[in-house]
Amino acid sequence: MTWWNRRKTVPEATPVFATAQPMPCKTMVTGPMQIRRSVQYGYDTGKPAVDLSKHAPETVQLVKGPYYAAQAALKAVGLFGVRIKIIVMVDGSGSMKGAYAEQDVQKMLNRALGFALNLDPSKSISVFTYGTSVSRPVLIELSNYSSAGTLIKPDFGCTNMALGFEQALDIARNSEIRLPTMVINITDGDPNDGVSKIMAQKAMTRSVVSSSCEPIQVKNLAVKSVPYLETIDDLQSWYEVRKDNSGNTVHDHEGHVILDYNPKGVRLIDNVDSQKVSPGDSDQRWAEAFAGEVRDWLDASAQVGLITGVPGIDRRY
């Protein structure tokens, strides 16, 4: 499992946001690994999605720190100006009750919004909780983010992560904004549907594997050690990022990752990054967790055809 960020440079490109178009697959990618949909790459040179300097200080008071920390982290990995849709699913199981009561969930959502304000042109994020059931998605933006923790409604039941993730996929698939999507999953435990923990984990794994055929990255932010999230992070992919003998990512002359075909893979590409964080961590640490491995995922998605129009990358598989 990877707990650090990789740094690369993104070539500049003209801003473009286009409707998703179905992409045919080469013969090698068949059956369950067939690409289901693709989207156009979006990039706006050197600009955040929302300019906080144009808003009243009292409006941005709580999100200002996370926003600028996220901006620095995105610049460090060459992602400043990239456009990505953000969806946030928050564990609403019983073990998270203290995190809600102590305003830790509010702090985490402030950081997620600060990250999204740099990337998401919708200027808002869809947020919901999952427990025994999933809550109604709420749009969190600058006008209501300070009360985000009270707008979402956890049931404090079990940890039906697969049910929550399926709702996130529905939101991504039906969004009018056709962009690469990051689903941020904030949790403190393994999947558990209240009946069978093993079956709950299998259901989530199936959904994650299936979503590797779509332009979706799963960003698991675990507020304590969660073994299952390490497992899905380490699932073998059909197209693996090439590593050297020291385990470092190998890049081409333009700085993009190089993929190798792996016939033992169970998913199309690596679409999961799991990191351990704490509500008490700094804004910088959270920003680095958000930004980690996004560049690798964008590169790999472009090479297999999930994302089109990425500067300097042609579809190779």
Coordinates of C-alpha atoms in Angstrom, one line a residue:
M1 CA 0.0 0.0 0.0
T2 CA 1.3 3.4 -0.9
W3 CA 1.5 6.1 1.7
W4 CA 3.4 8.8 -0.2
N5 CA 2.9 11.0 -3.2
R6 CA 4.6 10.8 -6.6
R7 CA 5.7 14.1 -8.4
K8 CA 5.3 14.7 -12.1
T9 CA 4.8 17.5 -14.5
V10 CA 1.6 18.1 -16.5
P11 CA 1.9 19.7 -19.9
E12 CA -0.3 22.8 -20.5
A13 CA -3.5 22.4 -22.5
T14 CA -6.5 24.4 -23.7
P15 CA -9.4 24.2 -21.2
V16 CA -11.9 21.7 -22.5
F17 CA -15.0 20.0 -21.0
A18 CA -16.8 17.7 -23.3
T19 CA -19.6 15.2 -23.1
A20 CA -18.4 11.6 -22.5
Q21 CA -18.2 9.4 -25.6
P22 CA -18.1 5.6 -25.6
M23 CA -14.7 4.2 -26.4
P24 CA -14.2 0.8 -28.2
C25 CA -11.7 -1.5 -26.6
K26 CA -8.9 -3.4 -28.3
T27 CA -9.2 -7.2 -28.3
M28 CA -7.0 -7.6 -25.3
V29 CA -9.5 -5.9 -23.1
T30 CA -12.6 -8.0 -23.2
G31 CA -15.5 -9.3 -21.1
P32 CA -15.7 -7.7 -17.6
M33 CA -12.7 -5.4 -18.4
Q34 CA -14.4 -3.7 -21.4
I35 CA -14.3 0.1 -21.0
R36 CA -17.8 1.3 -20.2
R37 CA -17.4 5.0 -20.8
S38 CA -14.7 7.7 -21.3
V39 CA -14.5 11.4 -20.6
Q40 CA -12.5 14.3 -22.0
Y41 CA -9.6 15.7 -20.0
G42 CA -10.1 19.1 -18.5
Y43 CA -7.4 21.6 -17.8
D44 CA -7.4 25.4 -17.2
T45 CA -3.8 26.7 -17.1
G46 CA -2.8 28.0 -13.7
K47 CA -6.2 28.6 -12.3
P48 CA -8.2 27.1 -9.4
A49 CA -11.8 26.1 -10.1
V50 CA -12.9 28.8 -7.6
D51 CA -10.9 31.9 -6.7
L52 CA -11.3 32.5 -3.0
S53 CA -9.8 36.0 -3.2
K54 CA -13.1 37.1 -4.8
H55 CA -15.2 36.0 -1.8
A56 CA -15.7 37.8 1.6
P57 CA -13.2 36.8 4.3
E58 CA -15.9 35.6 6.6
T59 CA -17.3 33.3 3.9
V60 CA -14.0 31.5 3.4
Q61 CA -12.7 31.6 7.0
L62 CA -12.9 27.8 7.7
V63 CA -11.9 26.6 4.3
K64 CA -9.1 29.0 3.5
G65 CA -6.3 27.0 5.1
P66 CA -7.4 23.7 3.4
Y67 CA -7.8 25.5 0.1
Y68 CA -4.3 26.9 0.0
A69 CA -2.7 23.7 1.4
A70 CA -4.5 21.8 -1.4
Q71 CA -3.3 24.3 -4.0
A72 CA 0.3 23.8 -2.9
A73 CA 0.0 20.0 -2.9
L74 CA -1.5 20.1 -6.4
K75 CA 1.2 22.3 -7.7
A76 CA 3.8 20.0 -6.2
V77 CA 2.5 17.0 -8.3
G78 CA 1.8 19.1 -11.4
L79 CA -2.0 19.0 -11.1
F80 CA -2.8 22.7 -10.6
G81 CA -5.4 23.6 -13.2
V82 CA -6.6 20.1 -13.8
R83 CA -10.4 19.6 -13.5
I84 CA -11.8 16.7 -11.6
K85 CA -15.3 16.1 -10.2
I86 CA -15.3 15.3 -6.5
I87 CA -17.8 13.1 -4.7
V88 CA -17.4 12.5 -0.9
M89 CA -18.9 9.5 0.9
V90 CA -18.5 9.5 4.7
D91 CA -18.8 6.5 7.0
G92 CA -21.9 6.9 9.1
S93 CA -21.6 3.8 11.1
G94 CA -21.8 3.5 14.9
S95 CA -18.0 3.7 15.4
M96 CA -18.0 7.1 13.8
K97 CA -20.5 8.6 16.2
G98 CA -17.7 10.3 18.2
A99 CA -16.2 11.8 15.1
Y100 CA -19.4 13.5 14.3
A101 CA -20.1 14.7 17.8
E102 CA -16.5 16.1 18.2
Q103 CA -16.7 18.0 14.8
D104 CA -14.0 15.9 13.3
V105 CA -16.2 15.1 10.3
Q106 CA -16.8 18.8 9.8
K107 CA -13.0 19.4 9.7
M108 CA -12.6 16.6 7.2
L109 CA -15.3 18.0 5.0
N110 CA -13.8 21.4 5.1
R111 CA -10.6 19.9 3.8
A112 CA -12.4 18.0 1.1
L113 CA -14.1 21.1 0.0
G114 CA -10.9 23.1 0.0
F115 CA -9.4 20.4 -2.3
A116 CA -12.5 20.4 -4.5
L117 CA -12.6 24.2 -4.9
N118 CA -9.2 23.9 -6.7
L119 CA -10.4 21.0 -9.0
D120 CA -14.2 20.8 -9.4
P121 CA -15.8 23.4 -11.8
S122 CA -19.2 22.7 -10.2
K123 CA -18.0 24.8 -7.2
S124 CA -19.6 22.2 -4.9
I125 CA -19.3 18.6 -3.8
S126 CA -21.9 15.9 -3.4
V127 CA -21.6 14.5 0.1
F128 CA -23.5 11.7 1.7
T129 CA -23.1 9.1 4.5
Y130 CA -23.3 5.4 4.4
G131 CA -24.1 3.0 7.3
T132 CA -26.9 0.5 7.2
S133 CA -28.4 2.7 4.5
V134 CA -27.2 5.7 2.5
S135 CA -28.3 9.2 3.1
R136 CA -29.6 11.6 0.5
P137 CA -26.7 13.4 -1.2
V138 CA -26.2 17.0 -0.2
L139 CA -24.4 19.7 -2.2
I140 CA -21.8 21.3 -0.1
E141 CA -20.5 24.7 -1.2
L142 CA -19.2 28.0 0.2
S143 CA -22.7 29.1 1.1
N144 CA -23.3 26.1 3.5
Y145 CA -20.1 24.3 4.2
S146 CA -19.7 25.5 7.7
S147 CA -22.7 23.4 8.7
A148 CA -21.9 20.4 6.5
G149 CA -21.5 18.1 9.4
T150 CA -25.2 18.7 10.4
L151 CA -26.6 18.6 6.8
I152 CA -25.6 15.0 6.2
K153 CA -27.6 12.4 8.1
P154 CA -25.7 9.2 9.3
D155 CA -27.8 6.4 10.7
F156 CA -24.9 5.1 12.9
G157 CA -25.6 1.5 11.9
C158 CA -23.2 -0.9 10.2
T159 CA -20.6 -0.1 7.5
N160 CA -22.3 -0.9 4.2
M161 CA -19.5 0.6 2.1
A162 CA -20.5 -1.1 -1.2
L163 CA -24.0 0.5 -0.9
G164 CA -22.4 3.9 -0.4
F165 CA -20.0 3.3 -3.3
E166 CA -22.8 2.3 -5.7
Q167 CA -24.5 5.6 -4.9
A168 CA -21.3 7.5 -5.6
L169 CA -21.1 5.7 -9.0
D170 CA -24.7 6.7 -9.8
I171 CA -23.9 10.3 -9.0
A172 CA -20.8 10.2 -11.2
R173 CA -22.5 8.5 -14.1
N174 CA -25.5 10.9 -14.1
S175 CA -23.6 14.1 -13.6
E176 CA -24.0 16.8 -16.3
I177 CA -20.3 17.6 -15.8
R178 CA -18.4 14.9 -17.8
L179 CA -15.0 14.9 -16.2
P180 CA -12.7 12.4 -14.5
T181 CA -14.2 11.7 -11.1
M182 CA -12.6 11.2 -7.7
V183 CA -14.7 9.4 -5.0
I184 CA -13.3 10.3 -1.6
N185 CA -14.2 7.7 1.0
I186 CA -13.7 8.8 4.6
T187 CA -14.0 5.8 7.0
D188 CA -12.6 4.1 10.1
G189 CA -13.5 0.5 9.4
D190 CA -13.8 -2.5 7.1
P191 CA -17.0 -3.0 5.2
N192 CA -19.7 -4.8 7.2
D193 CA -23.3 -5.0 6.0
G194 CA -24.6 -6.2 9.4
V195 CA -25.0 -9.8 8.2
S196 CA -21.7 -11.0 6.8
K197 CA -18.5 -9.0 6.9
I198 CA -16.9 -11.3 4.2
M199 CA -19.8 -10.8 1.8
A200 CA -19.8 -7.0 2.5
Q201 CA -16.1 -6.9 1.5
K202 CA -16.6 -9.0 -1.6
A203 CA -19.4 -6.7 -2.7
M204 CA -17.2 -3.6 -2.3
T205 CA -14.3 -5.4 -4.1
R206 CA -16.6 -6.2 -7.0
S207 CA -17.8 -2.6 -7.3
V208 CA -14.2 -1.3 -7.2
V209 CA -13.0 -3.8 -9.8
S210 CA -16.0 -2.9 -12.1
S211 CA -15.3 0.9 -11.7
S212 CA -11.8 0.5 -13.0
C213 CA -13.4 0.4 -16.4
E214 CA -14.7 3.9 -15.9
P215 CA -12.9 7.3 -15.4
I216 CA -13.2 7.0 -11.6
Q217 CA -10.5 7.0 -8.9
V218 CA -11.3 5.8 -5.4
K219 CA -9.5 7.8 -2.7
N220 CA -9.8 6.0 0.6
L221 CA -8.8 8.2 3.6
A222 CA -8.8 6.0 6.7
V223 CA -8.8 7.7 10.0
K224 CA -7.3 4.6 11.6
S225 CA -5.7 1.5 10.2
V226 CA -8.2 -0.4 7.9
P227 CA -6.8 -3.7 6.6
Y228 CA -9.4 -4.1 3.9
L229 CA -8.5 -0.8 2.3
E230 CA -4.9 -1.9 2.0
T231 CA -6.2 -5.1 0.2
I232 CA -8.1 -3.3 -2.5
D233 CA -5.3 -0.8 -2.9
D234 CA -3.0 -3.7 -3.7
L235 CA -5.2 -5.6 -6.2
Q236 CA -3.4 -6.5 -9.3
S237 CA -4.4 -4.7 -12.5
W238 CA -4.2 -5.7 -16.1
Y239 CA -2.1 -2.7 -16.7
E240 CA 0.4 -2.1 -13.9
V241 CA 2.6 0.9 -13.5
R242 CA 6.2 -0.1 -14.3
K243 CA 8.6 -0.2 -11.3
D244 CA 12.4 -0.4 -11.3
N245 CA 14.4 -2.7 -9.1
S246 CA 14.1 -0.3 -6.2
G247 CA 10.3 -0.2 -6.5
N248 CA 10.2 3.3 -7.9
T249 CA 7.8 4.3 -10.7
V250 CA 9.3 4.4 -14.2
H251 CA 8.4 7.3 -16.4
D252 CA 8.9 8.1 -20.1
H253 CA 10.9 11.1 -21.4
E254 CA 7.8 13.3 -21.0
G255 CA 7.4 12.3 -17.4
H256 CA 4.4 10.1 -17.8
V257 CA 4.1 6.7 -16.1
I258 CA 4.9 3.6 -18.2
L259 CA 2.4 0.7 -18.0
D260 CA 3.1 -3.0 -18.4
Y261 CA 0.5 -5.6 -19.3
N262 CA -0.2 -8.1 -16.5
P263 CA -2.4 -11.1 -17.5
K264 CA -2.9 -12.0 -13.8
G265 CA -4.7 -8.6 -13.1
V266 CA -8.3 -8.6 -11.9
R267 CA -9.0 -4.9 -12.8
L268 CA -8.2 -2.8 -15.8
I269 CA -5.9 -0.2 -14.1
D270 CA -5.0 0.8 -10.5
N271 CA -8.0 3.0 -9.6
V272 CA -7.5 3.0 -5.8
D273 CA -5.3 5.0 -3.4
S274 CA -5.7 4.2 0.3
Q275 CA -4.0 6.4 2.9
K276 CA -4.1 6.7 6.6
V277 CA -4.9 10.1 8.0
S278 CA -6.1 11.6 11.3
P279 CA -8.5 14.4 11.9
G280 CA -5.8 16.0 13.9
D281 CA -3.3 16.0 11.0
S282 CA -2.3 19.3 9.4
D283 CA -4.1 20.7 6.4
Q284 CA -0.9 20.0 4.5
R285 CA -1.0 16.3 5.4
W286 CA -4.6 16.0 4.3
A287 CA -3.8 17.9 1.0
E288 CA -1.0 15.5 0.3
A289 CA -3.3 12.6 0.9
F290 CA -5.9 14.0 -1.5
A291 CA -3.3 14.6 -4.2
G292 CA -1.4 11.4 -3.9
E293 CA -1.3 9.0 -6.9
V294 CA -3.8 11.2 -8.9
R295 CA -1.2 11.8 -11.6
D296 CA -0.4 8.1 -12.0
W297 CA -4.1 7.4 -12.3
L298 CA -4.7 10.1 -14.9
D299 CA -1.7 8.9 -17.0
A300 CA -2.9 5.2 -16.8
S301 CA -6.5 6.2 -17.6
A302 CA -5.3 8.1 -20.7
Q303 CA -3.1 5.2 -21.9
V304 CA -6.0 2.7 -21.9
G305 CA -8.6 5.2 -23.2
L306 CA -10.7 6.0 -20.1
I307 CA -9.7 9.7 -20.4
T308 CA -9.1 11.3 -23.8
G309 CA -7.1 14.4 -24.8
V310 CA -4.5 14.3 -22.1
P311 CA -1.6 16.3 -23.4
G312 CA 1.4 14.2 -24.4
I313 CA -0.3 10.8 -24.0
D314 CA -1.7 8.7 -26.8
R315 CA -3.9 5.7 -26.2
R316 CA -1.5 2.7 -26.2
Y317 CA -3.6 -0.2 -25.1

